[in-house]
């Protein structure tokens, strides 16, 4: 089971990997995340279209009505904080976020693993649900559309695919 925050859900949708992710994993999002997706969907850009794609798939995502105000910091926003609370509430294996800056703080707050959406792409390749080329193409699309090119998250993601 994966708890996925707004940024990672949008990334997976932008990379056209949301459907296969939902087919391969039990996915949980919080109502806070869904609210953030609804706000993001109002934008006329790739982020908005990605959020709309996620909202169109909500029947395939379990939702949890939980907040995590006590976990909000200068690096952890409301959506991520609600995911921390969700992780503490349910027995999920991973918290998936694309907020690279918040990653260390998030990892400190939960016992499970915190990972980025490119790790989900790698897992889909290992499961045989995506080909290596399709996963790399999804990563490049995400990087281009989400302004990751040159950013630490992109360098980290590229290393994931170079290690194979």
PDB file of C-alpha atoms in Angstrom:
ATOM      1  CA  UNK A   1       0.000   0.000   0.000  1.00  0.00           C
ATOM      2  CA  UNK A   2       1.232   3.451  -0.938  1.00  0.00           C
ATOM      3  CA  UNK A   3       0.218   6.781   0.541  1.00  0.00           C
ATOM      4  CA  UNK A   4       0.824   9.339  -2.198  1.00  0.00           C
ATOM      5  CA  UNK A   5       0.816  13.112  -1.844  1.00  0.00           C
ATOM      6  CA  UNK A   6      -0.349  15.724  -4.322  1.00  0.00           C
ATOM      7  CA  UNK A   7       2.991  16.330  -6.023  1.00  0.00           C
ATOM      8  CA  UNK A   8       3.690  12.669  -6.704  1.00  0.00           C
ATOM      9  CA  UNK A   9       0.152  11.932  -7.916  1.00  0.00           C
ATOM     10  CA  UNK A  10       0.401  14.849 -10.364  1.00  0.00           C
ATOM     11  CA  UNK A  11       3.837  13.645 -11.524  1.00  0.00           C
ATOM     12  CA  UNK A  12       2.609  10.112 -12.157  1.00  0.00           C
ATOM     13  CA  UNK A  13      -0.369  11.486 -14.090  1.00  0.00           C
ATOM     14  CA  UNK A  14       1.818  13.850 -16.144  1.00  0.00           C
ATOM     15  CA  UNK A  15       4.111  10.918 -16.979  1.00  0.00           C
ATOM     16  CA  UNK A  16       1.099   8.834 -18.023  1.00  0.00           C
ATOM     17  CA  UNK A  17       1.971   6.294 -15.333  1.00  0.00           C
ATOM     18  CA  UNK A  18      -0.939   6.858 -12.950  1.00  0.00           C
ATOM     19  CA  UNK A  19      -3.165   4.141 -14.430  1.00  0.00           C
ATOM     20  CA  UNK A  20      -0.540   1.424 -14.171  1.00  0.00           C
ATOM     21  CA  UNK A  21       0.380   2.609 -10.671  1.00  0.00           C
ATOM     22  CA  UNK A  22      -3.243   2.280  -9.582  1.00  0.00           C
ATOM     23  CA  UNK A  23      -3.448  -1.138 -11.230  1.00  0.00           C
ATOM     24  CA  UNK A  24      -0.320  -2.404  -9.471  1.00  0.00           C
ATOM     25  CA  UNK A  25      -0.613  -0.848  -6.008  1.00  0.00           C
ATOM     26  CA  UNK A  26      -3.258  -0.069  -3.433  1.00  0.00           C
ATOM     27  CA  UNK A  27      -3.078   3.720  -3.239  1.00  0.00           C
ATOM     28  CA  UNK A  28      -4.312   5.957  -0.454  1.00  0.00           C
ATOM     29  CA  UNK A  29      -4.641   9.738  -0.535  1.00  0.00           C
ATOM     30  CA  UNK A  30      -6.000  12.010   2.138  1.00  0.00           C
ATOM     31  CA  UNK A  31      -8.888  14.432   1.785  1.00  0.00           C
ATOM     32  CA  UNK A  32      -6.332  17.230   2.186  1.00  0.00           C
ATOM     33  CA  UNK A  33      -4.462  15.898  -0.843  1.00  0.00           C
ATOM     34  CA  UNK A  34      -7.699  15.634  -2.805  1.00  0.00           C
ATOM     35  CA  UNK A  35      -8.510  19.259  -1.893  1.00  0.00           C
ATOM     36  CA  UNK A  36      -5.044  20.288  -3.151  1.00  0.00           C
ATOM     37  CA  UNK A  37      -5.643  18.369  -6.375  1.00  0.00           C
ATOM     38  CA  UNK A  38      -8.942  20.211  -6.879  1.00  0.00           C
ATOM     39  CA  UNK A  39      -7.188  23.583  -6.472  1.00  0.00           C
ATOM     40  CA  UNK A  40      -4.359  22.540  -8.799  1.00  0.00           C
ATOM     41  CA  UNK A  41      -6.829  21.285 -11.409  1.00  0.00           C
ATOM     42  CA  UNK A  42      -8.058  24.864 -11.846  1.00  0.00           C
ATOM     43  CA  UNK A  43      -4.745  25.822 -13.484  1.00  0.00           C
ATOM     44  CA  UNK A  44      -4.538  25.720 -17.263  1.00  0.00           C
ATOM     45  CA  UNK A  45      -1.152  24.014 -17.446  1.00  0.00           C
ATOM     46  CA  UNK A  46       0.401  20.549 -17.239  1.00  0.00           C
ATOM     47  CA  UNK A  47       0.100  20.519 -13.454  1.00  0.00           C
ATOM     48  CA  UNK A  48      -3.605  21.310 -13.699  1.00  0.00           C
ATOM     49  CA  UNK A  49      -4.172  18.672 -16.361  1.00  0.00           C
ATOM     50  CA  UNK A  50      -2.255  16.135 -14.242  1.00  0.00           C
ATOM     51  CA  UNK A  51      -4.378  16.972 -11.204  1.00  0.00           C
ATOM     52  CA  UNK A  52      -7.537  16.604 -13.311  1.00  0.00           C
ATOM     53  CA  UNK A  53      -6.354  13.195 -14.487  1.00  0.00           C
ATOM     54  CA  UNK A  54      -5.900  12.104 -10.869  1.00  0.00           C
ATOM     55  CA  UNK A  55      -9.341  13.420  -9.922  1.00  0.00           C
ATOM     56  CA  UNK A  56     -10.833  11.431 -12.813  1.00  0.00           C
ATOM     57  CA  UNK A  57      -9.346   8.288 -11.214  1.00  0.00           C
ATOM     58  CA  UNK A  58     -10.486   8.934  -7.632  1.00  0.00           C
ATOM     59  CA  UNK A  59     -12.705   5.846  -7.562  1.00  0.00           C
ATOM     60  CA  UNK A  60      -9.472   3.810  -7.761  1.00  0.00           C
ATOM     61  CA  UNK A  61      -7.830   5.641  -4.839  1.00  0.00           C
ATOM     62  CA  UNK A  62      -8.799   5.016  -1.230  1.00  0.00           C
ATOM     63  CA  UNK A  63      -9.261   8.275   0.624  1.00  0.00           C
ATOM     64  CA  UNK A  64      -8.664   8.929   4.270  1.00  0.00           C
ATOM     65  CA  UNK A  65     -10.208  11.845   6.148  1.00  0.00           C
ATOM     66  CA  UNK A  66      -7.280  12.810   8.331  1.00  0.00           C
ATOM     67  CA  UNK A  67      -5.269  15.960   8.877  1.00  0.00           C
ATOM     68  CA  UNK A  68      -1.755  16.356  10.143  1.00  0.00           C
ATOM     69  CA  UNK A  69      -1.498  19.924  11.392  1.00  0.00           C
ATOM     70  CA  UNK A  70       0.991  18.976  14.067  1.00  0.00           C
ATOM     71  CA  UNK A  71       3.435  17.781  11.385  1.00  0.00           C
ATOM     72  CA  UNK A  72       3.372  20.998   9.322  1.00  0.00           C
ATOM     73  CA  UNK A  73       6.759  22.745   9.226  1.00  0.00           C
ATOM     74  CA  UNK A  74       8.489  25.210   6.947  1.00  0.00           C
ATOM     75  CA  UNK A  75       9.252  22.267   4.628  1.00  0.00           C
ATOM     76  CA  UNK A  76       6.220  20.030   5.184  1.00  0.00           C
ATOM     77  CA  UNK A  77       2.950  21.436   3.840  1.00  0.00           C
ATOM     78  CA  UNK A  78      -0.616  20.482   4.817  1.00  0.00           C
ATOM     79  CA  UNK A  79      -0.880  17.725   2.204  1.00  0.00           C
ATOM     80  CA  UNK A  80       2.381  16.087   3.168  1.00  0.00           C
ATOM     81  CA  UNK A  81       1.525  16.440   6.853  1.00  0.00           C
ATOM     82  CA  UNK A  82      -1.793  14.705   6.279  1.00  0.00           C
ATOM     83  CA  UNK A  83       0.108  11.886   4.546  1.00  0.00           C
ATOM     84  CA  UNK A  84       2.334  11.542   7.622  1.00  0.00           C
ATOM     85  CA  UNK A  85      -0.797  11.240   9.755  1.00  0.00           C
ATOM     86  CA  UNK A  86      -2.195   8.685   7.285  1.00  0.00           C
ATOM     87  CA  UNK A  87       1.018   6.666   7.431  1.00  0.00           C
ATOM     88  CA  UNK A  88       0.729   6.579  11.205  1.00  0.00           C
ATOM     89  CA  UNK A  89      -2.930   5.523  10.937  1.00  0.00           C
ATOM     90  CA  UNK A  90      -2.608   2.710   8.398  1.00  0.00           C
ATOM     91  CA  UNK A  91      -0.002   0.094   7.608  1.00  0.00           C
ATOM     92  CA  UNK A  92       1.334   1.479   4.328  1.00  0.00           C
ATOM     93  CA  UNK A  93       4.777   0.487   3.089  1.00  0.00           C
ATOM     94  CA  UNK A  94       5.702   3.786   1.437  1.00  0.00           C
ATOM     95  CA  UNK A  95       4.927   7.472   1.497  1.00  0.00           C
ATOM     96  CA  UNK A  96       5.435   8.817  -2.008  1.00  0.00           C
ATOM     97  CA  UNK A  97       6.173  12.519  -2.445  1.00  0.00           C
ATOM     98  CA  UNK A  98       8.027  14.628  -4.978  1.00  0.00           C
ATOM     99  CA  UNK A  99       8.925  17.324  -2.479  1.00  0.00           C
ATOM    100  CA  UNK A 100      12.638  16.655  -2.464  1.00  0.00           C
ATOM    101  CA  UNK A 101      13.306  19.289   0.226  1.00  0.00           C
ATOM    102  CA  UNK A 102      10.829  17.720   2.643  1.00  0.00           C
ATOM    103  CA  UNK A 103      12.113  14.174   2.175  1.00  0.00           C
ATOM    104  CA  UNK A 104      14.511  14.051   5.173  1.00  0.00           C
ATOM    105  CA  UNK A 105      11.955  15.560   7.555  1.00  0.00           C
ATOM    106  CA  UNK A 106       9.227  13.241   6.324  1.00  0.00           C
ATOM    107  CA  UNK A 107      11.494  10.212   6.752  1.00  0.00           C
ATOM    108  CA  UNK A 108      12.172  11.273  10.326  1.00  0.00           C
ATOM    109  CA  UNK A 109       8.428  11.304  11.126  1.00  0.00           C
ATOM    110  CA  UNK A 110       7.460   7.812   9.968  1.00  0.00           C
ATOM    111  CA  UNK A 111       8.802   4.293  10.338  1.00  0.00           C
ATOM    112  CA  UNK A 112       8.091   3.309   6.718  1.00  0.00           C
ATOM    113  CA  UNK A 113      10.041   4.433   3.660  1.00  0.00           C
ATOM    114  CA  UNK A 114       9.594   7.809   2.001  1.00  0.00           C
ATOM    115  CA  UNK A 115      10.250   7.756  -1.735  1.00  0.00           C
ATOM    116  CA  UNK A 116       9.897   9.869  -4.855  1.00  0.00           C
ATOM    117  CA  UNK A 117       7.607   9.064  -7.795  1.00  0.00           C
ATOM    118  CA  UNK A 118      10.583   7.884  -9.931  1.00  0.00           C
ATOM    119  CA  UNK A 119      11.016   5.088  -7.387  1.00  0.00           C
ATOM    120  CA  UNK A 120       7.464   4.027  -8.243  1.00  0.00           C
ATOM    121  CA  UNK A 121       8.462   3.991 -11.919  1.00  0.00           C
ATOM    122  CA  UNK A 122      11.430   1.734 -11.059  1.00  0.00           C
ATOM    123  CA  UNK A 123       9.155  -0.554  -9.047  1.00  0.00           C
ATOM    124  CA  UNK A 124       6.778  -0.792 -11.997  1.00  0.00           C
ATOM    125  CA  UNK A 125       9.678  -1.868 -14.217  1.00  0.00           C
ATOM    126  CA  UNK A 126      10.752  -4.496 -11.672  1.00  0.00           C
ATOM    127  CA  UNK A 127       7.180  -5.823 -11.564  1.00  0.00           C
ATOM    128  CA  UNK A 128       7.073  -6.045 -15.355  1.00  0.00           C
ATOM    129  CA  UNK A 129       4.200  -3.573 -15.493  1.00  0.00           C
ATOM    130  CA  UNK A 130       6.248  -1.009 -17.444  1.00  0.00           C
ATOM    131  CA  UNK A 131       9.111  -1.518 -19.844  1.00  0.00           C
ATOM    132  CA  UNK A 132      12.401   0.177 -19.076  1.00  0.00           C
ATOM    133  CA  UNK A 133      11.945   2.458 -22.098  1.00  0.00           C
ATOM    134  CA  UNK A 134       8.404   3.408 -21.107  1.00  0.00           C
ATOM    135  CA  UNK A 135       9.508   4.230 -17.568  1.00  0.00           C
ATOM    136  CA  UNK A 136      12.410   6.344 -18.844  1.00  0.00           C
ATOM    137  CA  UNK A 137      10.077   8.135 -21.233  1.00  0.00           C
ATOM    138  CA  UNK A 138       7.656   8.791 -18.351  1.00  0.00           C
ATOM    139  CA  UNK A 139      10.518  10.182 -16.280  1.00  0.00           C
ATOM    140  CA  UNK A 140      11.624  12.505 -19.080  1.00  0.00           C
ATOM    141  CA  UNK A 141       8.050  13.715 -19.598  1.00  0.00           C
ATOM    142  CA  UNK A 142       7.649  14.349 -15.871  1.00  0.00           C
ATOM    143  CA  UNK A 143      10.990  16.169 -15.741  1.00  0.00           C
ATOM    144  CA  UNK A 144      10.122  18.399 -18.688  1.00  0.00           C
ATOM    145  CA  UNK A 145       6.567  19.153 -17.604  1.00  0.00           C
ATOM    146  CA  UNK A 146       7.283  19.543 -13.884  1.00  0.00           C
ATOM    147  CA  UNK A 147      10.408  21.729 -14.298  1.00  0.00           C
ATOM    148  CA  UNK A 148      12.741  19.099 -12.846  1.00  0.00           C
ATOM    149  CA  UNK A 149      15.457  19.408 -15.498  1.00  0.00           C
ATOM    150  CA  UNK A 150      18.678  20.357 -13.731  1.00  0.00           C
ATOM    151  CA  UNK A 151      17.106  20.012 -10.275  1.00  0.00           C
ATOM    152  CA  UNK A 152      18.377  17.586  -7.603  1.00  0.00           C
ATOM    153  CA  UNK A 153      15.241  15.446  -7.907  1.00  0.00           C
ATOM    154  CA  UNK A 154      15.986  14.901 -11.611  1.00  0.00           C
ATOM    155  CA  UNK A 155      19.621  13.980 -10.970  1.00  0.00           C
ATOM    156  CA  UNK A 156      18.478  11.502  -8.309  1.00  0.00           C
ATOM    157  CA  UNK A 157      15.843  10.041 -10.635  1.00  0.00           C
ATOM    158  CA  UNK A 158      18.314   9.641 -13.503  1.00  0.00           C
ATOM    159  CA  UNK A 159      20.664   7.741 -11.203  1.00  0.00           C
ATOM    160  CA  UNK A 160      17.854   5.305 -10.405  1.00  0.00           C
ATOM    161  CA  UNK A 161      17.662   4.364 -14.066  1.00  0.00           C
ATOM    162  CA  UNK A 162      21.410   4.345 -14.639  1.00  0.00           C
ATOM    163  CA  UNK A 163      22.021   1.852 -11.808  1.00  0.00           C
ATOM    164  CA  UNK A 164      20.263  -0.961 -13.676  1.00  0.00           C
TER     165      UNK A 164
END
